[in-house]
Coordinates of C-alpha atoms in Angstrom, one line a residue:
M10 CA -32.2 -7.2 16.3
E11 CA -34.4 -5.1 18.5
A12 CA -32.8 -2.0 17.1
L13 CA -33.7 -3.2 13.5
E14 CA -37.2 -3.9 14.6
R15 CA -37.6 -0.3 16.0
F16 CA -35.8 1.5 13.2
F17 CA -37.7 -0.1 10.3
L18 CA -41.0 -0.5 12.1
I19 CA -40.9 -4.2 11.2
R20 CA -43.5 -5.5 13.7
E21 CA -45.7 -2.5 13.1
R22 CA -45.9 -3.4 9.4
G23 CA -46.7 -7.0 10.2
S24 CA -43.4 -8.4 9.1
S25 CA -40.3 -10.1 10.6
I26 CA -36.6 -9.9 10.2
G27 CA -36.5 -13.3 8.5
T28 CA -39.2 -12.3 6.1
E29 CA -37.4 -9.1 5.2
L30 CA -34.2 -10.9 4.6
R31 CA -35.9 -13.5 2.4
A32 CA -37.8 -10.8 0.5
G33 CA -34.6 -8.9 -0.2
L34 CA -32.9 -12.0 -1.6
V35 CA -35.9 -12.7 -3.9
T36 CA -36.0 -9.1 -5.2
F37 CA -32.3 -9.2 -5.9
L38 CA -32.5 -12.5 -7.8
T39 CA -35.3 -11.2 -10.0
M40 CA -33.4 -8.1 -11.0
A41 CA -29.8 -9.3 -10.9
Y42 CA -29.9 -9.6 -14.7
I43 CA -29.3 -5.8 -14.9
L44 CA -25.7 -6.5 -13.8
L45 CA -25.2 -8.3 -17.1
V46 CA -27.5 -6.6 -19.5
N47 CA -26.8 -2.9 -18.6
P48 CA -23.0 -3.2 -19.4
Q49 CA -23.8 -4.9 -22.7
I50 CA -26.1 -2.1 -23.8
L51 CA -23.9 0.8 -22.6
S52 CA -20.8 -0.8 -24.1
E53 CA -22.4 -0.2 -27.5
A54 CA -22.2 3.5 -26.7
G55 CA -18.4 3.1 -26.3
M56 CA -18.3 2.7 -22.5
P57 CA -15.9 0.1 -21.0
V58 CA -17.8 -3.0 -19.9
S59 CA -15.8 -3.5 -16.7
D60 CA -16.4 0.1 -15.5
V61 CA -20.1 0.0 -16.3
T62 CA -20.5 -3.4 -14.5
V63 CA -19.1 -1.9 -11.3
A64 CA -21.0 1.4 -11.8
T65 CA -24.2 -0.6 -12.2
A66 CA -23.7 -2.4 -8.9
L67 CA -22.6 0.7 -7.0
G68 CA -25.4 2.9 -8.4
A69 CA -28.0 0.2 -7.6
A70 CA -26.6 -0.3 -4.1
F71 CA -26.4 3.4 -3.2
G72 CA -29.9 4.2 -4.5
T73 CA -31.5 1.1 -2.9
L74 CA -29.8 1.7 0.4
L75 CA -31.2 5.3 0.5
M76 CA -34.7 3.9 -0.4
G77 CA -34.5 1.6 2.5
V78 CA -32.9 3.7 5.2
Y79 CA -34.3 7.1 4.3
A80 CA -37.7 6.2 2.8
N81 CA -38.2 2.9 4.6
F82 CA -39.7 1.3 1.5
P83 CA -38.9 -2.3 0.3
F84 CA -38.3 -1.0 -3.2
A85 CA -35.0 -1.6 -5.1
L86 CA -33.4 0.7 -7.6
A87 CA -31.0 0.1 -10.5
P88 CA -30.2 1.5 -14.0
G89 CA -33.5 1.4 -15.8
M90 CA -34.2 -0.8 -18.8
G91 CA -35.4 1.4 -21.7
L92 CA -33.5 4.3 -20.3
N93 CA -30.2 2.6 -21.0
A94 CA -31.4 1.8 -24.5
Y95 CA -32.4 5.4 -25.1
F96 CA -29.0 6.4 -23.7
T97 CA -27.2 4.3 -26.2
Y98 CA -29.4 4.2 -29.3
G99 CA -31.4 7.3 -29.0
V100 CA -28.7 9.7 -27.8
V101 CA -25.2 8.5 -28.4
K102 CA -25.9 6.7 -31.7
G103 CA -29.0 8.6 -32.7
L104 CA -27.5 12.1 -32.2
G105 CA -23.9 11.1 -32.9
V106 CA -22.6 12.4 -29.6
D107 CA -20.0 11.1 -27.1
W108 CA -21.3 9.0 -24.2
R109 CA -20.0 11.6 -21.8
F110 CA -22.6 14.0 -23.2
A111 CA -25.3 11.5 -22.4
L112 CA -23.9 10.8 -19.0
T113 CA -23.8 14.5 -18.2
A114 CA -27.5 14.8 -19.2
V115 CA -28.4 12.0 -16.8
F116 CA -26.4 13.7 -14.0
V117 CA -28.2 17.1 -14.6
E118 CA -31.5 15.4 -14.9
G119 CA -30.9 13.8 -11.5
L120 CA -30.1 17.2 -9.9
L121 CA -33.3 18.7 -11.3
F122 CA -35.1 15.6 -10.0
I123 CA -33.8 16.4 -6.5
V124 CA -35.1 19.9 -6.8
L125 CA -38.5 18.8 -7.9
S126 CA -38.6 16.1 -5.1
Y127 CA -37.5 18.6 -2.4
G128 CA -40.0 21.1 -3.5
G129 CA -42.9 18.6 -3.3
I130 CA -43.8 19.0 -7.0
R131 CA -43.5 15.3 -7.7
T132 CA -45.6 14.5 -4.7
L133 CA -48.2 17.0 -6.0
I134 CA -48.1 15.3 -9.4
L135 CA -48.6 11.9 -7.7
R136 CA -51.6 13.1 -5.7
A137 CA -53.1 14.6 -8.8
I138 CA -53.0 11.4 -10.8
P139 CA -56.7 10.2 -11.1
A140 CA -57.8 7.2 -9.2
P141 CA -58.6 5.1 -12.3
I142 CA -55.0 5.7 -13.5
K143 CA -53.6 4.6 -10.1
L144 CA -55.7 1.4 -10.2
A145 CA -54.8 0.7 -13.8
T146 CA -51.1 1.3 -13.1
T147 CA -50.9 -1.7 -10.8
T148 CA -52.6 -3.9 -13.4
G149 CA -50.5 -2.6 -16.2
I150 CA -47.3 -3.2 -14.4
G151 CA -48.5 -6.7 -13.6
L152 CA -49.0 -7.4 -17.4
F153 CA -45.6 -5.8 -18.1
L154 CA -43.9 -8.1 -15.6
A155 CA -45.8 -11.1 -17.0
L156 CA -44.8 -10.3 -20.5
I157 CA -41.1 -10.1 -19.5
G158 CA -41.4 -13.4 -17.7
L159 CA -43.2 -15.1 -20.6
R160 CA -40.6 -13.9 -23.0
N161 CA -37.7 -15.0 -20.9
A162 CA -39.4 -18.4 -20.6
G163 CA -39.8 -18.8 -24.3
L164 CA -43.5 -19.1 -23.9
V165 CA -44.1 -15.9 -25.9
V166 CA -41.9 -15.2 -29.0
D167 CA -41.8 -12.6 -31.7
S168 CA -43.5 -13.0 -35.0
P169 CA -43.1 -11.0 -38.2
A170 CA -46.8 -11.6 -39.0
T171 CA -48.6 -11.2 -35.7
L172 CA -45.9 -9.4 -33.6
V173 CA -46.0 -12.1 -30.9
Q174 CA -47.0 -15.7 -30.9
L175 CA -46.9 -18.8 -28.7
G176 CA -43.5 -20.4 -28.3
V177 CA -42.6 -24.0 -28.9
L178 CA -44.0 -25.6 -25.7
H179 CA -42.3 -28.9 -26.1
A180 CA -38.9 -27.2 -26.2
P181 CA -36.7 -27.7 -23.1
V182 CA -36.7 -24.1 -21.9
P183 CA -40.4 -23.4 -22.0
L184 CA -41.0 -26.8 -20.4
L185 CA -38.6 -26.0 -17.6
A186 CA -40.3 -22.6 -17.1
L187 CA -43.7 -24.3 -16.9
V188 CA -42.4 -26.7 -14.3
G189 CA -41.1 -23.7 -12.3
L190 CA -44.4 -22.0 -12.7
V191 CA -46.2 -25.0 -11.3
I192 CA -43.7 -25.3 -8.4
I193 CA -44.2 -21.7 -7.4
G194 CA -47.9 -21.8 -7.9
V195 CA -48.3 -24.9 -5.7
L196 CA -46.0 -23.7 -3.0
S197 CA -47.6 -20.3 -2.9
S198 CA -51.1 -21.7 -2.7
R199 CA -49.9 -23.8 0.3
K200 CA -48.5 -20.7 1.9
V201 CA -45.0 -22.1 1.9
K202 CA -42.5 -19.4 3.0
G203 CA -39.9 -18.6 0.4
A204 CA -41.9 -20.1 -2.5
L205 CA -40.5 -17.7 -5.0
L206 CA -36.9 -18.3 -3.9
I207 CA -37.4 -22.1 -3.9
G208 CA -38.7 -21.8 -7.5
I209 CA -35.8 -19.8 -8.7
A210 CA -33.2 -22.1 -7.1
A211 CA -35.0 -25.3 -8.4
V212 CA -35.2 -24.1 -12.0
A213 CA -31.6 -22.7 -12.0
V214 CA -30.2 -26.0 -10.7
A215 CA -32.3 -28.0 -13.2
A216 CA -31.0 -25.8 -16.0
W217 CA -27.4 -26.4 -14.9
V218 CA -27.8 -30.1 -14.5
T219 CA -29.6 -30.6 -17.9
G220 CA -27.1 -28.4 -19.7
L221 CA -29.7 -25.8 -20.7
A222 CA -27.6 -23.2 -18.9
K223 CA -23.9 -23.2 -18.2
A224 CA -23.0 -23.8 -14.6
P225 CA -20.6 -21.3 -13.0
E226 CA -17.0 -22.2 -13.7
A227 CA -15.9 -20.0 -10.7
W228 CA -17.9 -18.7 -7.8
V229 CA -16.0 -15.4 -7.1
S230 CA -14.0 -12.8 -8.9
V231 CA -12.1 -9.7 -7.9
P232 CA -13.7 -6.5 -9.2
S233 CA -11.8 -3.5 -10.5
L234 CA -13.0 0.0 -9.6
P235 CA -14.4 2.3 -12.4
R236 CA -11.7 4.4 -13.9
E237 CA -12.8 5.8 -17.3
T238 CA -16.5 6.4 -16.3
F239 CA -16.2 7.8 -12.8
W240 CA -17.2 11.5 -12.9
A241 CA -16.7 11.5 -16.7
F242 CA -18.8 14.5 -17.4
D243 CA -18.7 17.0 -20.2
F244 CA -20.4 20.3 -19.2
S245 CA -19.4 22.2 -22.4
Q246 CA -22.8 21.7 -24.1
V247 CA -25.1 22.0 -21.1
L248 CA -26.8 25.2 -22.4
T249 CA -27.4 23.9 -25.9
G250 CA -30.8 23.0 -27.2
K251 CA -29.7 19.5 -28.0
F252 CA -28.6 18.9 -24.4
L253 CA -31.8 20.4 -22.9
T254 CA -33.9 18.2 -25.1
V255 CA -32.0 15.0 -24.1
M256 CA -32.0 15.9 -20.4
L257 CA -35.7 16.6 -20.4
A258 CA -36.5 13.3 -22.1
F259 CA -34.5 11.5 -19.4
L260 CA -36.4 13.5 -16.7
F261 CA -39.8 12.8 -18.3
V262 CA -39.3 9.0 -18.4
D263 CA -37.7 8.9 -14.9
V264 CA -40.6 10.8 -13.3
F265 CA -43.4 8.7 -14.7
D266 CA -41.5 5.4 -14.4
T267 CA -40.8 6.0 -10.8
A268 CA -44.3 7.3 -10.0
G269 CA -45.9 4.3 -11.7
T270 CA -43.7 1.8 -9.9
L271 CA -44.2 3.4 -6.5
L272 CA -48.0 3.4 -7.0
G273 CA -48.1 -0.1 -8.5
V274 CA -45.8 -1.9 -6.2
G275 CA -47.0 0.2 -3.2
R276 CA -50.5 -1.0 -3.8
V277 CA -49.4 -4.6 -3.8
G278 CA -47.7 -4.1 -0.5
G279 CA -50.7 -2.3 1.0
F280 CA -48.9 1.0 1.4
L281 CA -51.5 3.2 -0.3
R282 CA -54.2 5.0 1.6
P283 CA -57.9 4.5 0.7
D284 CA -57.6 7.7 -1.4
G285 CA -54.8 6.2 -3.4
E286 CA -52.0 8.3 -2.0
L287 CA -48.7 6.8 -0.9
P288 CA -47.5 8.1 2.5
G289 CA -43.8 9.0 2.4
A290 CA -43.8 9.2 -1.4
G291 CA -41.6 12.3 -1.2
R292 CA -38.8 10.4 0.5
G293 CA -39.1 7.7 -2.1
F294 CA -38.8 10.2 -4.9
M295 CA -35.8 11.8 -3.2
A296 CA -34.1 8.4 -2.9
D297 CA -34.7 7.8 -6.6
A298 CA -33.3 11.2 -7.6
V299 CA -30.2 10.9 -5.5
G300 CA -29.7 7.4 -6.8
T301 CA -29.7 8.8 -10.4
V302 CA -27.1 11.4 -9.5
A303 CA -24.8 8.8 -7.8
G304 CA -25.2 6.4 -10.6
A305 CA -24.2 9.0 -13.2
A306 CA -21.2 9.9 -11.1
F307 CA -20.1 6.2 -11.0
G308 CA -20.8 5.9 -14.8
T309 CA -24.2 4.4 -15.6
S310 CA -27.5 5.5 -17.1
T311 CA -30.5 6.6 -15.1
V312 CA -31.1 4.7 -11.8
T313 CA -34.8 4.2 -11.1
C314 CA -37.2 2.2 -9.0
Y315 CA -37.7 -1.3 -10.3
I316 CA -41.0 -3.1 -10.9
E317 CA -39.2 -6.3 -9.9
S318 CA -39.5 -5.0 -6.4
A319 CA -43.0 -6.5 -6.5
A320 CA -41.4 -10.0 -6.2
G321 CA -39.9 -9.1 -2.8
V322 CA -43.1 -7.4 -1.7
E323 CA -45.1 -10.5 -2.6
E324 CA -42.6 -12.5 -0.6
G325 CA -43.6 -10.5 2.4
G326 CA -41.2 -7.5 2.4
R327 CA -42.8 -4.5 4.0
T328 CA -40.0 -2.3 5.3
G329 CA -36.7 -0.7 4.2
L330 CA -34.8 -3.6 5.6
T331 CA -35.7 -5.5 2.4
A332 CA -34.1 -2.7 0.4
V333 CA -31.0 -2.7 2.6
V334 CA -30.6 -6.5 1.9
V335 CA -30.8 -5.8 -1.8
S336 CA -28.2 -3.1 -1.5
V337 CA -25.8 -5.3 0.3
L338 CA -26.3 -8.1 -2.2
F339 CA -25.5 -5.6 -5.1
L340 CA -22.3 -4.8 -3.4
L341 CA -21.4 -8.4 -2.8
S342 CA -22.4 -9.2 -6.4
L343 CA -19.2 -7.5 -7.4
F344 CA -17.4 -10.5 -6.1
F345 CA -19.8 -13.1 -7.5
V346 CA -20.3 -12.0 -11.1
P347 CA -19.5 -15.5 -12.5
T348 CA -22.2 -17.1 -10.2
L349 CA -24.8 -14.4 -11.1
A350 CA -24.1 -14.8 -14.8
A351 CA -24.9 -18.5 -14.5
I352 CA -28.5 -17.9 -13.3
P353 CA -30.5 -18.1 -16.5
P354 CA -33.5 -15.9 -17.3
V355 CA -35.7 -19.0 -17.3
A356 CA -35.1 -19.3 -13.5
T357 CA -36.7 -15.9 -12.7
A358 CA -39.3 -15.9 -15.5
P359 CA -41.9 -17.9 -13.5
V360 CA -41.6 -15.5 -10.6
L361 CA -42.4 -12.5 -12.9
V362 CA -45.4 -14.3 -14.2
V363 CA -46.7 -15.2 -10.8
V364 CA -46.2 -11.7 -9.5
G365 CA -47.9 -10.3 -12.6
A366 CA -51.0 -12.5 -11.9
L367 CA -51.1 -11.2 -8.3
M368 CA -51.2 -7.6 -9.5
M369 CA -54.4 -8.0 -11.5
G370 CA -56.7 -7.1 -8.6
G371 CA -56.7 -3.4 -9.3
A372 CA -58.6 -3.9 -12.5
R373 CA -61.6 -5.2 -10.5
E374 CA -62.1 -1.8 -8.9
L375 CA -62.2 0.2 -12.1
E376 CA -65.6 1.6 -13.1
W377 CA -66.0 -0.2 -16.4
S378 CA -69.5 1.0 -16.9
R379 CA -68.2 4.6 -17.2
M380 CA -66.3 5.2 -20.4
D381 CA -64.6 8.4 -19.1
E382 CA -63.1 6.2 -16.4
A383 CA -62.8 2.9 -18.2
L384 CA -61.0 4.0 -21.4
P385 CA -58.2 5.9 -19.7
G386 CA -57.7 3.0 -17.3
F387 CA -57.7 0.5 -20.2
L388 CA -55.2 2.6 -22.2
T389 CA -52.9 2.7 -19.2
I390 CA -53.1 -1.0 -18.7
A391 CA -52.7 -1.9 -22.4
L392 CA -49.9 0.4 -23.4
M393 CA -47.5 -0.6 -20.6
P394 CA -46.8 -4.1 -22.0
F395 CA -47.6 -3.3 -25.6
T396 CA -45.1 -0.4 -25.8
Y397 CA -42.7 -1.8 -23.1
S398 CA -43.0 1.4 -21.1
I399 CA -44.7 2.3 -17.8
A400 CA -44.4 6.0 -18.7
N401 CA -46.2 5.5 -22.0
G402 CA -49.1 3.8 -20.3
I403 CA -49.5 6.5 -17.6
S404 CA -49.1 9.3 -20.2
A405 CA -51.9 7.8 -22.3
G406 CA -54.1 7.5 -19.3
I407 CA -53.6 11.0 -18.2
V408 CA -54.1 12.6 -21.6
S409 CA -57.2 10.6 -22.3
F410 CA -58.7 11.1 -18.8
A411 CA -58.3 14.9 -19.2
A412 CA -59.7 15.0 -22.7
L413 CA -62.7 12.8 -21.8
K414 CA -63.6 14.7 -18.7
L415 CA -63.3 18.0 -20.4
L416 CA -65.3 17.1 -23.5
S417 CA -67.9 15.1 -21.5
G418 CA -68.8 18.2 -19.5
R419 CA -67.2 17.0 -16.3
P420 CA -64.0 19.2 -16.1
R421 CA -64.1 19.5 -12.3
E422 CA -63.7 15.7 -11.9
A423 CA -60.0 16.1 -12.9
H424 CA -57.4 17.9 -10.8
P425 CA -56.1 21.1 -12.5
V426 CA -52.7 19.6 -12.4
V427 CA -54.0 16.8 -14.7
Y428 CA -54.9 19.3 -17.4
V429 CA -51.4 20.8 -17.2
L430 CA -49.8 17.4 -17.4
A431 CA -52.0 16.4 -20.3
V432 CA -51.0 19.4 -22.3
L433 CA -47.3 18.9 -21.6
L434 CA -47.5 15.2 -22.4
A435 CA -49.4 15.8 -25.6
L436 CA -46.8 18.4 -26.7
H437 CA -44.0 16.0 -25.8
Y438 CA -45.3 13.2 -27.9
A439 CA -46.4 15.5 -30.7
T440 CA -42.9 16.8 -31.1
G441 CA -41.4 13.3 -31.5
G442 CA -40.8 12.5 -27.8
G443 CA -41.5 9.2 -26.3
A444 CA -40.6 6.8 -23.6

């Protein structure tokens, strides 16, 4: 135990081994859905479900372990939502290529990511991001999390007329989600340890008992190792324009998704310095990059840092031990797929809403009286949940910040790198790119 304390600096960061273990469990439970969703999405690209399930768990476990041991951050990694959809619908189906083509693009993107991380370029980019964008990123991610939670709870549903609308509140699922939200809110306000985990367990059991969700028929299963997807690369088209375009699109989204998550969740955990910088960000970037390479080798789409890490951070996780716990649980999950599949989205939905609420504080520090600061911050906040993309929000913030500073006669208030990024991002979106 003493060795763990010293290695992860647990006391120094004001945590305890028990807290780290609990935080890791909470983080895992809030993102375990990826074990089920990712294989479903990639299977539509023609990839075998069983292989992708194992690859998802192994890629997440490897990347998260590296984040914990190498970077000492309580952040978890897994195949990114949005990136897996782009993999299937944008690349394989959209371009009419084989899934091996797309998997190779992810692999090469990860290698390039490592080069950028090692050279410090990504850290330079992170430092150059304006303070208003950093503050807004935390708030935007909070709204993004809350939207996911509200949707999973059935409290917000789609509407052909207004895009979204209020769900049927007297329906069983929304009612159960509201009960879970109250339970977590009350326990959190009373400073009860493990409030988020208690809420998840209570709602899951209630859903099983009432028949809203099917209880697990079996607790364990024996996994099979990936066969078709392991190292299934096709390097024959690496130098083609189509390949380069796909690879750069993966890289673009990966860079800004990771940067946004590290900043947003890092702020919640108190890791950011007063100037908004994240000490050790380079190591976090490297862990993310290597995780992407490993995930592609196993047979899954881009592995990236998860915003659900905020749940574990809010539970008190402050060191890499939290990430190590998540990594171990991902490995163990290979034997408990039936149990994990039985935890319904309504059980984790209240946690995402609560964590989203706790991430609203950053908006208070924005200079709302200055439009050249307020508008970029607002666009960053708004476009994350409205476009379902962290990268889109940050991109809008950077481009608008550079334009407003330049046209308002205050060009020196933006880092030179910001102008370079703004031009590149504007060109990316103008040519049909997106996140």
